[in-house]
Coordinates of C-alpha atoms in Angstrom, one line a residue:
M1 CA 125.2 202.1 76.4
L2 CA 125.9 199.7 79.2
L3 CA 124.1 196.3 79.0
T4 CA 123.2 195.1 82.5
V5 CA 121.4 192.2 84.1
T6 CA 119.9 192.3 87.6
A7 CA 121.3 189.8 90.1
R8 CA 117.9 188.2 90.3
D9 CA 117.7 187.6 86.6
L10 CA 121.3 186.4 86.6
M11 CA 120.5 183.8 89.2
S12 CA 117.5 182.5 87.1
K13 CA 119.7 181.8 84.1
T14 CA 120.8 178.3 83.2
F15 CA 124.3 177.8 81.8
P16 CA 125.8 174.7 80.1
Q17 CA 128.1 172.6 82.2
Q18 CA 131.8 173.2 81.8
Q19 CA 133.4 171.1 79.1
F20 CA 136.6 169.1 79.6
V21 CA 139.1 167.6 77.2
I22 CA 140.7 165.8 80.2
P23 CA 138.0 165.4 82.9
D24 CA 138.5 167.6 85.9
L25 CA 142.0 168.6 84.8
L26 CA 142.0 170.3 81.3
P27 CA 138.8 172.2 80.4
V28 CA 137.9 174.0 77.2
G29 CA 139.7 177.4 77.3
L30 CA 143.3 178.7 77.6
T31 CA 145.8 176.9 79.9
I32 CA 149.5 177.7 80.4
L33 CA 152.0 175.0 81.4
A34 CA 155.2 176.6 82.8
G35 CA 158.4 175.2 84.3
R36 CA 162.1 175.6 84.3
P37 CA 164.2 174.2 81.4
K38 CA 164.8 170.4 81.5
T39 CA 161.7 169.7 83.6
C40 CA 160.3 167.7 80.6
K41 CA 157.2 169.9 80.3
S42 CA 157.3 169.4 76.5
F43 CA 157.1 165.6 77.2
L44 CA 154.1 166.3 79.5
A45 CA 152.3 168.3 76.7
L46 CA 153.1 165.5 74.2
S47 CA 151.9 162.8 76.6
L48 CA 148.6 164.6 76.9
A49 CA 148.3 165.1 73.2
C50 CA 149.1 161.5 72.4
G51 CA 146.6 160.3 75.1
V52 CA 143.7 162.4 73.8
A53 CA 144.4 161.5 70.2
A54 CA 144.5 157.8 71.0
G55 CA 141.6 157.9 73.5
G56 CA 141.5 155.7 76.6
I57 CA 143.7 156.5 79.6
V58 CA 145.8 159.7 80.1
L59 CA 148.4 160.1 82.7
G60 CA 147.9 156.5 83.7
K61 CA 144.7 157.2 85.6
I62 CA 142.2 159.5 83.7
S63 CA 139.8 158.1 81.2
V64 CA 139.4 160.4 78.2
Q65 CA 137.2 160.5 75.1
Q66 CA 139.2 160.3 71.8
A67 CA 139.5 163.6 69.9
D68 CA 141.8 165.0 67.3
V69 CA 144.8 167.1 68.5
L70 CA 146.9 169.8 66.8
F71 CA 150.4 169.9 68.2
L72 CA 152.5 172.9 67.3
S73 CA 156.0 171.8 68.0
L74 CA 157.8 175.0 67.3
E75 CA 161.2 174.2 69.0
D76 CA 161.7 170.6 67.8
G77 CA 161.9 169.2 64.3
E78 CA 160.2 166.2 62.8
R79 CA 163.1 163.8 63.6
R80 CA 163.0 164.6 67.3
L81 CA 159.2 164.4 67.4
Q82 CA 159.3 161.0 65.6
N83 CA 161.7 159.6 68.3
R84 CA 159.5 161.0 71.1
V85 CA 156.3 159.6 69.7
R86 CA 157.9 156.3 69.0
G87 CA 159.2 156.2 72.6
M88 CA 155.7 156.9 74.0
F89 CA 153.8 154.3 71.9
G90 CA 156.3 151.5 71.4
E91 CA 156.9 149.5 68.2
D92 CA 153.7 147.5 68.4
D93 CA 151.2 150.3 69.2
V94 CA 149.1 151.9 66.6
I95 CA 150.0 155.6 66.2
P96 CA 146.8 157.7 66.3
A97 CA 145.9 159.3 63.0
G98 CA 144.2 162.1 64.8
L99 CA 147.4 163.7 66.1
H100 CA 148.3 166.5 63.7
I101 CA 151.9 167.8 64.1
C102 CA 153.3 171.1 62.8
T103 CA 157.0 171.8 63.3
S104 CA 158.6 175.2 62.7
P105 CA 157.5 174.9 59.8
P106 CA 157.7 173.7 56.2
K107 CA 155.5 175.6 53.7
S108 CA 153.4 172.4 53.3
S109 CA 152.4 172.9 56.9
P110 CA 148.6 172.9 57.5
L111 CA 149.2 176.4 58.9
T112 CA 150.1 178.0 55.6
G113 CA 152.3 180.9 56.1
G114 CA 153.1 180.4 59.7
T115 CA 151.3 180.2 63.0
K116 CA 149.2 183.4 62.9
E117 CA 145.7 183.7 64.4
S118 CA 143.9 183.4 61.0
D119 CA 145.8 180.2 60.1
L120 CA 144.9 178.6 63.5
R121 CA 141.2 179.6 63.1
D122 CA 141.2 178.3 59.5
F123 CA 142.7 175.0 60.6
L124 CA 140.2 174.5 63.4
K125 CA 137.3 175.4 61.1
S126 CA 138.4 172.8 58.6
K127 CA 138.9 170.1 61.3
P128 CA 136.1 170.5 63.9
S129 CA 137.1 167.1 65.3
V130 CA 140.2 168.8 66.9
K131 CA 139.5 169.5 70.6
L132 CA 143.0 170.1 71.9
V133 CA 145.7 172.4 70.6
V134 CA 149.2 172.4 72.1
I135 CA 151.5 175.3 71.4
D136 CA 155.2 174.5 72.3
T137 CA 156.3 177.2 73.1
L138 CA 154.7 180.5 73.8
G139 CA 158.0 182.3 72.9
K140 CA 158.0 180.7 69.5
F141 CA 154.4 181.4 68.7
R142 CA 154.0 184.8 67.1
M143 CA 150.8 186.5 66.4
D144 CA 150.9 189.1 63.6
E145 CA 151.5 192.3 65.5
Q146 CA 149.2 194.4 63.2
D147 CA 146.4 191.8 63.3
A148 CA 146.7 191.6 67.1
G149 CA 146.2 195.3 67.3
H150 CA 149.5 196.0 69.1
K151 CA 150.9 199.5 69.2
Q152 CA 154.6 200.3 69.3
N153 CA 154.3 201.8 72.7
D154 CA 152.4 198.9 74.3
G155 CA 154.1 197.7 77.4
G156 CA 154.8 194.0 78.2
Y157 CA 151.6 193.6 80.2
A158 CA 149.4 195.1 77.4
R159 CA 151.1 193.0 74.7
E160 CA 150.7 189.8 76.6
V161 CA 147.1 190.4 77.6
K162 CA 146.2 191.2 74.0
S163 CA 148.0 188.3 72.5
L164 CA 146.7 185.7 75.0
S165 CA 143.2 187.2 75.0
R166 CA 143.1 186.4 71.2
L167 CA 144.2 182.9 71.9
K168 CA 141.6 182.5 74.5
A169 CA 139.0 183.9 72.1
I170 CA 140.0 181.1 69.6
A171 CA 139.6 178.5 72.3
D172 CA 136.2 179.8 73.3
D173 CA 134.9 180.3 69.8
H174 CA 135.9 176.8 68.6
G175 CA 135.2 175.0 71.9
V176 CA 138.7 173.6 72.2
A177 CA 141.4 173.5 74.9
I178 CA 144.6 175.4 74.1
L179 CA 147.6 174.3 76.2
V180 CA 150.5 176.7 75.8
V181 CA 154.0 175.6 77.0
H182 CA 156.0 178.4 78.6
H183 CA 158.9 179.0 81.0
T184 CA 159.3 180.2 84.6
R185 CA 161.9 182.8 85.7
K186 CA 165.5 181.8 86.2
Q187 CA 165.6 183.8 89.4
Q188 CA 162.6 182.5 91.3
A189 CA 161.2 184.0 94.4
G190 CA 162.0 182.1 97.6
D191 CA 158.6 182.8 99.1
G192 CA 155.1 183.8 97.9
D193 CA 153.0 182.2 95.2
R194 CA 154.9 179.9 92.8
F195 CA 152.6 181.1 90.0
D196 CA 154.3 184.5 90.3
N197 CA 157.4 182.8 88.8
I198 CA 155.8 182.5 85.4
L199 CA 158.1 184.3 83.0
G200 CA 156.7 187.6 81.8
S201 CA 154.3 190.1 83.2
T202 CA 151.4 189.4 85.5
G203 CA 149.2 189.8 82.4
I204 CA 149.8 186.1 81.5
F205 CA 148.4 184.7 84.8
A206 CA 145.6 187.3 84.7
T207 CA 144.5 186.3 81.2
V208 CA 144.6 182.5 81.1
D209 CA 141.8 180.3 82.4
N210 CA 144.1 177.8 84.0
A211 CA 147.8 177.8 85.0
W212 CA 150.0 174.8 85.6
I213 CA 153.5 174.8 87.1
L214 CA 155.6 171.7 86.6
E215 CA 158.5 171.3 89.1
K216 CA 161.1 168.6 88.7
E217 CA 164.8 168.2 89.2
S218 CA 166.5 167.5 85.8
S219 CA 168.0 164.2 87.0
E220 CA 165.0 162.8 88.8
P221 CA 162.0 160.9 87.2
R222 CA 159.6 162.4 89.7
G223 CA 157.9 165.8 89.7
V224 CA 154.9 167.8 91.0
L225 CA 152.3 169.4 88.9
Y226 CA 150.6 172.4 90.5
T227 CA 147.3 173.7 89.0
Q228 CA 145.4 176.9 89.5
S229 CA 142.1 177.7 87.8
R230 CA 139.3 180.2 87.6
D231 CA 136.7 177.5 87.7
I232 CA 138.1 174.3 89.0
E233 CA 139.7 173.3 92.2
A234 CA 143.5 173.8 92.6
M235 CA 145.4 170.6 92.7
Q236 CA 148.9 169.3 93.5
L237 CA 149.7 166.1 91.6
S238 CA 152.7 163.9 92.2
M239 CA 154.0 162.7 88.8
T240 CA 156.5 160.3 87.3
I241 CA 158.0 160.2 83.9
S242 CA 159.0 156.9 82.2
S243 CA 162.2 156.2 80.3
G244 CA 160.1 156.6 77.1
G245 CA 159.0 160.1 78.2
V246 CA 155.4 159.2 79.2
W247 CA 154.1 161.2 82.3
S248 CA 151.7 159.5 84.7
I249 CA 150.1 160.4 88.0
S250 CA 151.8 158.6 90.9
D251 CA 149.9 156.1 93.0
D252 CA 150.5 158.3 96.1
S253 CA 148.9 161.3 94.4
K254 CA 145.2 161.7 95.4
L255 CA 143.7 163.1 92.3
L256 CA 140.4 165.1 92.8
Q257 CA 140.4 164.4 96.5
V258 CA 141.0 166.9 99.3
S259 CA 143.5 169.3 97.8
R260 CA 146.2 171.3 99.6
E261 CA 144.0 174.4 99.1
R262 CA 141.1 172.8 100.9
Q263 CA 143.3 171.8 103.8
E264 CA 144.7 175.4 103.9
I265 CA 141.2 176.8 104.1
L266 CA 140.3 174.3 106.9
D267 CA 143.5 175.2 108.8
L268 CA 142.8 178.9 108.6
L269 CA 139.2 178.5 109.9
V270 CA 140.4 176.4 112.8
E271 CA 143.2 179.0 113.5
S272 CA 140.8 181.9 113.4
G273 CA 138.2 180.3 115.7
S274 CA 135.4 182.1 113.9
P275 CA 133.8 182.1 110.4
M276 CA 135.6 183.9 107.6
K277 CA 134.6 185.5 104.3
C278 CA 135.9 184.5 100.9
K279 CA 137.8 187.7 100.5
E280 CA 139.6 187.2 103.9
L281 CA 140.6 183.7 102.9
S282 CA 141.8 184.9 99.5
L283 CA 144.0 187.6 101.1
K284 CA 145.5 185.3 103.7
L285 CA 146.2 182.5 101.2
K286 CA 147.4 184.9 98.5
K287 CA 145.2 183.2 95.9
P288 CA 142.6 184.5 93.4
E289 CA 139.2 185.2 95.0
D290 CA 137.3 183.5 92.2
S291 CA 139.3 180.2 92.7
I292 CA 138.7 180.3 96.5
R293 CA 135.0 181.0 96.0
Q294 CA 134.7 177.9 93.7
T295 CA 136.6 175.8 96.3
L296 CA 134.3 177.0 99.1
C297 CA 131.2 176.1 97.1
R298 CA 132.5 172.6 96.5
M299 CA 133.5 172.2 100.1
V300 CA 130.0 173.2 101.2
N301 CA 128.5 170.7 98.8
D302 CA 130.8 168.0 100.1
G303 CA 129.9 168.7 103.7
E304 CA 133.4 169.9 104.6
L305 CA 132.2 173.5 105.4
S306 CA 128.9 175.2 106.2
R307 CA 127.5 178.6 105.5
V308 CA 126.7 180.3 108.8
G309 CA 125.7 183.7 107.6
R310 CA 125.9 186.2 104.7
G311 CA 129.2 185.3 103.0
L312 CA 130.6 183.6 106.1
Y313 CA 132.0 180.0 106.1
A314 CA 132.8 177.8 109.1
G315 CA 134.3 174.3 109.4
P316 CA 132.1 171.2 109.7
T317 CA 132.0 171.6 113.5
G318 CA 130.8 175.2 113.2
N319 CA 134.1 176.5 114.6
S320 CA 132.6 179.5 116.3
S321 CA 129.9 180.9 118.5
H322 CA 128.8 183.1 115.6
E323 CA 125.1 183.9 116.1
V324 CA 123.1 184.1 112.8
T325 CA 121.2 187.4 112.8
S326 CA 117.9 188.0 111.1
G327 CA 119.7 189.8 108.3
D328 CA 121.9 186.7 107.8
K329 CA 118.9 184.4 107.7
A330 CA 117.4 186.6 105.0
A331 CA 120.5 185.9 102.8

């Protein structure tokens, strides 16, 4: 039997505000961080983990509330992790006790028996103070095939959707952010959406709540972090990494201000000369409709756009001669 709700009843419901581990950047839910090898994406994940575990300032600019962190470092041993953490904190800093590290793994690991779903759930249940889980990397993290309900004839898309959906369920059930480090393709498309370069099937991007792409030349200390989300505005952040491996947002990066996506929307509206619908903008920008809809709502609230009819958006100057009909007014 289908359980339904009318649109009117839906609009009368009140939902809690979205929760963030890192305000306006990393919400509760499942996030994937992808990049080519040697882009220092593991250092970025560790920078975030150390920052949240210590509390205070993350990425040099964002104030965060202290919370415990579980860091599954499944490609690096304890010696390498020790060197990296020492480089991030320095000799005189106090290492946060709330940063729990599991390498690939001794039997004394808190995840007894490996990194299966039940172990992760048990750990989070035993330590409700943990609000961030980092998995480095997705390729090394293995759910139990039988527990995950996989079939031998499942294709890559089905396997990835099932596996990541279960990780997402853990994040939602325990109210934590899970950040999974992954790779992009070696042969990357020269045009189109950079998020299409995430290694694997499209099931990965379709399942996660948020996707990040880190782009950086291996010999350069500067990079760019691109973010795409179901619920928060897409961003492009200019980043720098210190000699100690600490990532920070560059001074020339305008965090949480007008994003490239907002500018692209404004440019399209000016170019069209008439109001456009969310679906039209989504198709032209080749971006998820849900993400564009969220951005449009925020732009209306910020006075950058106006609604001029049923589902129609125009620039702040009302870039058209569109006449609102009685049907539009009723909307």
